[in-house]
GROMACS .gro file of C-alpha atoms in nm:
model
  290
    1MET     CA    1   5.444  12.161   8.080
    2GLU     CA    2   5.551  12.512   8.215
    3ALA     CA    3   5.779  12.307   8.473
    4ASN     CA    4   5.923  12.080   8.220
    5LEU     CA    5   6.030  12.376   7.991
    6ARG     CA    6   6.189  12.549   8.294
    7LYS     CA    7   6.408  12.239   8.389
    8LYS     CA    8   6.479  12.225   8.027
    9GLY     CA    9   6.579  12.571   8.012
   10ILE     CA   10   6.785  12.530   8.341
   11THR     CA   11   6.982  12.206   8.212
   12LEU     CA   12   7.057  12.416   7.896
   13LEU     CA   13   7.212  12.745   8.069
   14LYS     CA   14   7.412  12.493   8.298
   15MET     CA   15   7.552  12.349   7.979
   16ALA     CA   16   7.636  12.684   7.825
   17VAL     CA   17   7.815  12.794   8.150
   18SER     CA   18   7.982  12.466   8.131
   19ALA     CA   19   8.108  12.504   7.772
   20ALA     CA   20   8.179  12.847   7.814
   21LEU     CA   21   8.406  12.786   8.106
   22ILE     CA   22   8.587  12.487   7.923
   23TYR     CA   23   8.637  12.736   7.640
   24PHE     CA   24   8.760  13.009   7.852
   25ILE     CA   25   9.004  12.797   8.027
   26PHE     CA   26   9.150  12.638   7.702
   27THR     CA   27   9.214  12.969   7.599
   28LYS     CA   28   9.456  13.026   7.853
   29ILE     CA   29   9.633  12.663   7.854
   30PRO     CA   30   9.633  12.485   7.519
   31PHE     CA   31   9.428  12.133   7.539
   32ARG     CA   32   9.744  11.984   7.426
   33GLU     CA   33   9.937  12.089   7.731
   34VAL     CA   34   9.683  11.931   7.965
   35PHE     CA   35   9.611  11.606   7.761
   36SER     CA   36   9.987  11.561   7.759
   37ALA     CA   37  10.026  11.591   8.147
   38VAL     CA   38   9.704  11.356   8.184
   39LYS     CA   39   9.900  11.087   7.951
   40THR     CA   40  10.183  11.108   8.175
   41ALA     CA   41   9.954  10.988   8.483
   42ARG     CA   42  10.120  10.640   8.640
   43PRO     CA   43   9.844  10.385   8.619
   44GLY     CA   44   9.920  10.220   8.961
   45TYR     CA   45   9.849  10.555   9.154
   46LEU     CA   46   9.530  10.602   8.954
   47LEU     CA   47   9.399  10.267   9.049
   48GLY     CA   48   9.471  10.376   9.418
   49ALA     CA   49   9.289  10.716   9.372
   50LEU     CA   50   8.987  10.500   9.211
   51LEU     CA   51   8.968  10.291   9.531
   52LEU     CA   52   8.973  10.574   9.745
   53PHE     CA   53   8.707  10.749   9.602
   54VAL     CA   54   8.489  10.457   9.601
   55LEU     CA   55   8.556  10.428   9.988
   56SER     CA   56   8.458  10.797  10.011
   57LYS     CA   57   8.152  10.714   9.843
   58LEU     CA   58   8.057  10.406  10.068
   59ILE     CA   59   8.135  10.610  10.362
   60ALA     CA   60   7.894  10.884  10.226
   61ALA     CA   61   7.612  10.649  10.124
   62PHE     CA   62   7.654  10.516  10.498
   63ARG     CA   63   7.625  10.851  10.644
   64LEU     CA   64   7.286  10.930  10.438
   65ASN     CA   65   7.139  10.629  10.573
   66LEU     CA   66   7.194  10.710  10.903
   67TYR     CA   67   6.950  11.009  10.855
   68PHE     CA   68   6.729  10.801  10.672
   69HIS     CA   69   6.697  10.543  10.994
   70ARG     CA   70   6.656  10.850  11.210
   71ILE     CA   71   6.366  10.954  11.050
   72GLY     CA   72   6.190  10.597  11.046
   73ILE     CA   73   6.318  10.499  10.688
   74PRO     CA   74   6.464  10.155  10.772
   75LEU     CA   75   6.675  10.120  10.452
   76GLN     CA   76   6.882   9.809  10.414
   77SER     CA   77   7.267   9.907  10.317
   78LYS     CA   78   7.237   9.750   9.999
   79THR     CA   79   6.955   9.923   9.877
   80ASN     CA   80   7.067  10.242  10.011
   81LEU     CA   81   7.380  10.210   9.841
   82ARG     CA   82   7.215  10.118   9.501
   83LEU     CA   83   6.986  10.448   9.539
   84TYR     CA   84   7.270  10.640   9.614
   85LEU     CA   85   7.446  10.519   9.315
   86LEU     CA   86   7.165  10.591   9.105
   87GLY     CA   87   7.147  10.941   9.250
   88MET     CA   88   7.501  10.998   9.164
   89PHE     CA   89   7.420  10.889   8.787
   90TYR     CA   90   7.122  11.130   8.779
   91ASN     CA   91   7.338  11.417   8.935
   92LEU     CA   92   7.606  11.367   8.647
   93PHE     CA   93   7.409  11.250   8.358
   94LEU     CA   94   7.079  11.357   8.375
   95PRO     CA   95   7.081  11.700   8.545
   96GLY     CA   96   6.786  11.942   8.546
   97GLY     CA   97   6.539  11.639   8.429
   98ILE     CA   98   6.581  11.438   8.739
   99GLY     CA   99   6.831  11.526   8.998
  100GLY     CA  100   7.011  11.258   9.211
  101ASP     CA  101   6.861  11.412   9.530
  102ALA     CA  102   6.506  11.462   9.392
  103TYR     CA  103   6.472  11.099   9.299
  104LYS     CA  104   6.583  10.973   9.642
  105GLY     CA  105   6.299  11.208   9.749
  106TYR     CA  106   6.062  11.049   9.519
  107TYR     CA  107   6.181  10.701   9.571
  108LEU     CA  108   6.119  10.719   9.971
  109LYS     CA  109   5.793  10.905   9.946
  110GLN     CA  110   5.681  10.617   9.691
  111HIS     CA  111   5.780  10.340   9.934
  112PHE     CA  112   5.747  10.492  10.287
  113GLU     CA  113   5.487  10.703  10.484
  114ILE     CA  114   5.718  10.971  10.580
  115PRO     CA  115   5.642  11.373  10.576
  116THR     CA  116   5.817  11.539  10.262
  117LYS     CA  117   5.946  11.765  10.507
  118ARG     CA  118   6.155  11.538  10.681
  119VAL     CA  119   6.280  11.362  10.380
  120VAL     CA  120   6.377  11.718  10.201
  121ALA     CA  121   6.553  11.828  10.533
  122VAL     CA  122   6.764  11.506  10.594
  123LEU     CA  123   6.860  11.491  10.228
  124LEU     CA  124   6.978  11.875  10.256
  125LEU     CA  125   7.160  11.823  10.614
  126ASP     CA  126   7.343  11.517  10.461
  127ARG     CA  127   7.479  11.787  10.194
  128LEU     CA  128   7.545  12.059  10.413
  129SER     CA  129   7.715  11.804  10.649
  130GLY     CA  130   7.961  11.730  10.362
  131LEU     CA  131   7.991  12.108  10.298
  132LEU     CA  132   8.088  12.183  10.641
  133LEU     CA  133   8.390  11.963  10.653
  134LEU     CA  134   8.522  12.071  10.301
  135PHE     CA  135   8.504  12.440  10.485
  136VAL     CA  136   8.660  12.308  10.783
  137PHE     CA  137   8.944  12.114  10.616
  138ALA     CA  138   9.022  12.423  10.395
  139CYS     CA  139   9.045  12.670  10.670
  140ILE     CA  140   9.268  12.416  10.852
  141LEU     CA  141   9.486  12.361  10.529
  142GLY     CA  142   9.480  12.720  10.445
  143SER     CA  143   9.598  12.808  10.795
  144THR     CA  144   9.940  12.596  10.745
  145LEU     CA  145  10.035  12.744  10.409
  146GLU     CA  146  10.286  13.012  10.373
  147ALA     CA  147  10.132  13.210  10.089
  148PRO     CA  148  10.147  13.577  10.179
  149GLN     CA  149   9.797  13.608  10.036
  150LEU     CA  150   9.663  13.373  10.324
  151SER     CA  151   9.889  13.498  10.598
  152PRO     CA  152   9.687  13.752  10.726
  153PHE     CA  153   9.381  13.559  10.758
  154ARG     CA  154   9.565  13.261  10.953
  155TRP     CA  155   9.356  13.334  11.289
  156VAL     CA  156   9.030  13.376  11.130
  157MET     CA  157   9.019  13.062  10.932
  158LEU     CA  158   9.143  12.892  11.267
  159ALA     CA  159   8.847  13.059  11.450
  160CYS     CA  160   8.592  12.949  11.174
  161VAL     CA  161   8.684  12.582  11.257
  162PRO     CA  162   8.503  12.582  11.587
  163LEU     CA  163   8.277  12.850  11.501
  164GLY     CA  164   8.114  12.647  11.197
  165PHE     CA  165   8.050  12.354  11.421
  166LEU     CA  166   7.894  12.582  11.679
  167VAL     CA  167   7.646  12.716  11.401
  168PHE     CA  168   7.572  12.381  11.266
  169TYR     CA  169   7.483  12.236  11.611
  170LEU     CA  170   7.269  12.546  11.710
  171LEU     CA  171   7.102  12.471  11.366
  172TYR     CA  172   7.043  12.110  11.409
  173ARG     CA  173   6.910  12.181  11.770
  174ARG     CA  174   6.667  12.452  11.677
  175PHE     CA  175   6.504  12.323  11.358
  176PHE     CA  176   6.617  11.956  11.347
  177SER     CA  177   6.620  11.835  11.682
  178TYR     CA  178   6.492  11.472  11.563
  179VAL     CA  179   6.830  11.423  11.415
  180LEU     CA  180   7.053  11.583  11.681
  181PRO     CA  181   7.141  11.260  11.825
  182ILE     CA  182   7.352  11.171  11.526
  183PHE     CA  183   7.519  11.520  11.471
  184TRP     CA  184   7.889  11.414  11.571
  185GLN     CA  185   7.859  11.066  11.429
  186THR     CA  186   7.716  11.210  11.083
  187HIS     CA  187   8.012  11.486  11.088
  188ILE     CA  188   8.302  11.230  11.197
  189LEU     CA  189   8.173  11.037  10.856
  190SER     CA  190   8.172  11.357  10.655
  191GLY     CA  191   8.522  11.404  10.784
  192LEU     CA  192   8.617  11.044  10.661
  193VAL     CA  193   8.458  11.118  10.340
  194GLN     CA  194   8.681  11.434  10.265
  195LEU     CA  195   9.017  11.295  10.395
  196ALA     CA  196   8.960  10.996  10.181
  197GLN     CA  197   8.895  11.222   9.889
  198LEU     CA  198   9.217  11.436   9.996
  199ALA     CA  199   9.368  11.111   9.986
  200CYS     CA  200   9.236  11.038   9.645
  201VAL     CA  201   9.375  11.390   9.480
  202LEU     CA  202   9.736  11.320   9.670
  203LEU     CA  203   9.766  10.984   9.466
  204ILE     CA  204   9.655  11.154   9.157
  205LEU     CA  205   9.926  11.445   9.234
  206TRP     CA  206  10.160  11.127   9.276
  207SER     CA  207  10.044  10.970   8.959
  208LEU     CA  208  10.145  11.309   8.772
  209HIS     CA  209  10.476  11.336   8.910
  210ILE     CA  210  10.405  11.585   9.137
  211SER     CA  211  10.580  11.607   9.490
  212LEU     CA  212  10.631  11.973   9.584
  213ASP     CA  213  10.351  12.225   9.659
  214THR     CA  214  10.112  11.932   9.777
  215TYR     CA  215   9.917  12.144  10.070
  216GLU     CA  216   9.849  12.396   9.788
  217TYR     CA  217   9.702  12.147   9.553
  218LEU     CA  218   9.498  11.976   9.828
  219PHE     CA  219   9.379  12.348   9.959
  220ILE     CA  220   9.296  12.423   9.577
  221PHE     CA  221   9.086  12.084   9.527
  222LEU     CA  222   8.890  12.184   9.858
  223LEU     CA  223   8.816  12.512   9.733
  224SER     CA  224   8.686  12.372   9.386
  225SER     CA  225   8.460  12.093   9.576
  226ILE     CA  226   8.292  12.416   9.786
  227VAL     CA  227   8.271  12.582   9.438
  228SER     CA  228   8.131  12.277   9.259
  229VAL     CA  229   7.855  12.254   9.483
  230ILE     CA  230   7.681  12.574   9.333
  231PRO     CA  231   7.460  12.468   9.066
  232LEU     CA  232   7.568  12.639   8.802
  233THR     CA  233   7.725  12.414   8.578
  234ILE     CA  234   7.692  12.040   8.477
  235GLY     CA  235   7.822  11.834   8.742
  236GLY     CA  236   8.088  12.087   8.849
  237ILE     CA  237   8.219  12.050   8.493
  238GLY     CA  238   8.418  12.396   8.431
  239SER     CA  239   8.405  12.576   8.758
  240ARG     CA  240   8.598  12.307   8.929
  241GLU     CA  241   8.867  12.356   8.645
  242LEU     CA  242   8.846  12.720   8.686
  243VAL     CA  243   8.912  12.708   9.046
  244PHE     CA  244   9.250  12.514   8.961
  245LEU     CA  245   9.338  12.725   8.695
  246TYR     CA  246   9.323  13.062   8.906
  247GLY     CA  247   9.452  12.866   9.215
  248ALA     CA  248   9.811  12.768   9.020
  249LEU     CA  249   9.809  13.113   8.920
  250TRP     CA  250   9.767  13.242   9.252
  251PHE     CA  251  10.008  13.013   9.406
  252GLY     CA  252  10.270  13.009   9.134
  253LEU     CA  253  10.183  12.650   9.047
  254GLU     CA  254  10.179  12.488   8.685
  255GLU     CA  255   9.897  12.550   8.535
  256ASP     CA  256   9.843  12.232   8.287
  257ARG     CA  257   9.931  12.013   8.572
  258SER     CA  258   9.684  12.174   8.792
  259VAL     CA  259   9.395  12.172   8.538
  260ALA     CA  260   9.475  11.774   8.472
  261ILE     CA  261   9.425  11.709   8.841
  262SER     CA  262   9.054  11.825   8.825
  263MET     CA  263   9.003  11.668   8.485
  264ILE     CA  264   9.125  11.315   8.616
  265PHE     CA  265   8.934  11.386   8.971
  266PHE     CA  266   8.607  11.432   8.731
  267LEU     CA  267   8.696  11.135   8.529
  268ILE     CA  268   8.738  10.922   8.834
  269THR     CA  269   8.354  11.079   8.937
  270ALA     CA  270   8.227  11.011   8.606
  271LEU     CA  271   8.330  10.653   8.588
  272ILE     CA  272   8.180  10.555   8.934
  273SER     CA  273   7.874  10.766   8.854
  274LEU     CA  274   7.827  10.567   8.564
  275SER     CA  275   7.771  10.234   8.753
  276GLY     CA  276   7.429  10.367   8.866
  277PHE     CA  277   7.335  10.351   8.493
  278TRP     CA  278   7.233   9.988   8.563
  279TYR     CA  279   6.971  10.111   8.832
  280HIS     CA  280   6.822  10.341   8.606
  281PHE     CA  281   6.658  10.041   8.448
  282ARG     CA  282   6.640   9.809   8.752
  283LYS     CA  283   6.512  10.035   8.997
  284PRO     CA  284   6.650   9.949   9.369
  285VAL     CA  285   6.381   9.731   9.552
  286PRO     CA  286   6.338   9.872   9.892
  287GLY     CA  287   6.487   9.626  10.125
  288ILE     CA  288   6.413   9.693  10.508
  289SER     CA  289   6.662   9.653  10.780
  290GLN     CA  290   6.541   9.461  11.066
   0.00000   0.00000   0.00000
């Protein structure tokens, strides 16, 4: 009872933070300006962005299944994909009550005799792998920008790339040696996930007729993705838009179009996450790969 009240309280707090951030953003930029920018988006490019986002999630699901197989959970790719979509649905539409990762862990424990610590570990490592590549791409892209704010840190950002991989490799070797053999394979897949999402955002830029300052917008997107991982809002709503707003101010970009990029990316995420709704009622059957 107390745990349920706590979860509901956290959910309400996240909703309040998201609402407060959205309200704050639209006190800085009139909503009609952002909506007007969204309305100008060219549908052909948006369709391409949607397909690239789907591709990124297919790769991410495959990466997660590598971790599962490594700890003795021989889940079929089809079952794993359904479970992944259901997790996306829970993360975005049912936060606080049943999180996507929490449900995956529960599902796997129900169907496989695997130590809880290992299930939790691979779910966490899957997240951290994606976060590392977000950080790496942000450092690489940030080091190429001519912005005077970033120039003093150019070499620091470049140095953080090998340092980040080294720290993660040592972490794996010290605490998670059972998944060390797939370290590079999973991180290469994480790189492909982020490249697909960067290409997705690039098409969103083109859909909004943005052809200048492309690297700056992509850099802001990477920063917003890192910030959205922090569990302070519902599905990153509000926090991602806030980063786009202040990133635009920082680089001297158009604030309305910058926030529009974030909103379109969220709508694409929500649309794909909604596809997991079907599996809320028809839970994935634990198919086993041979």
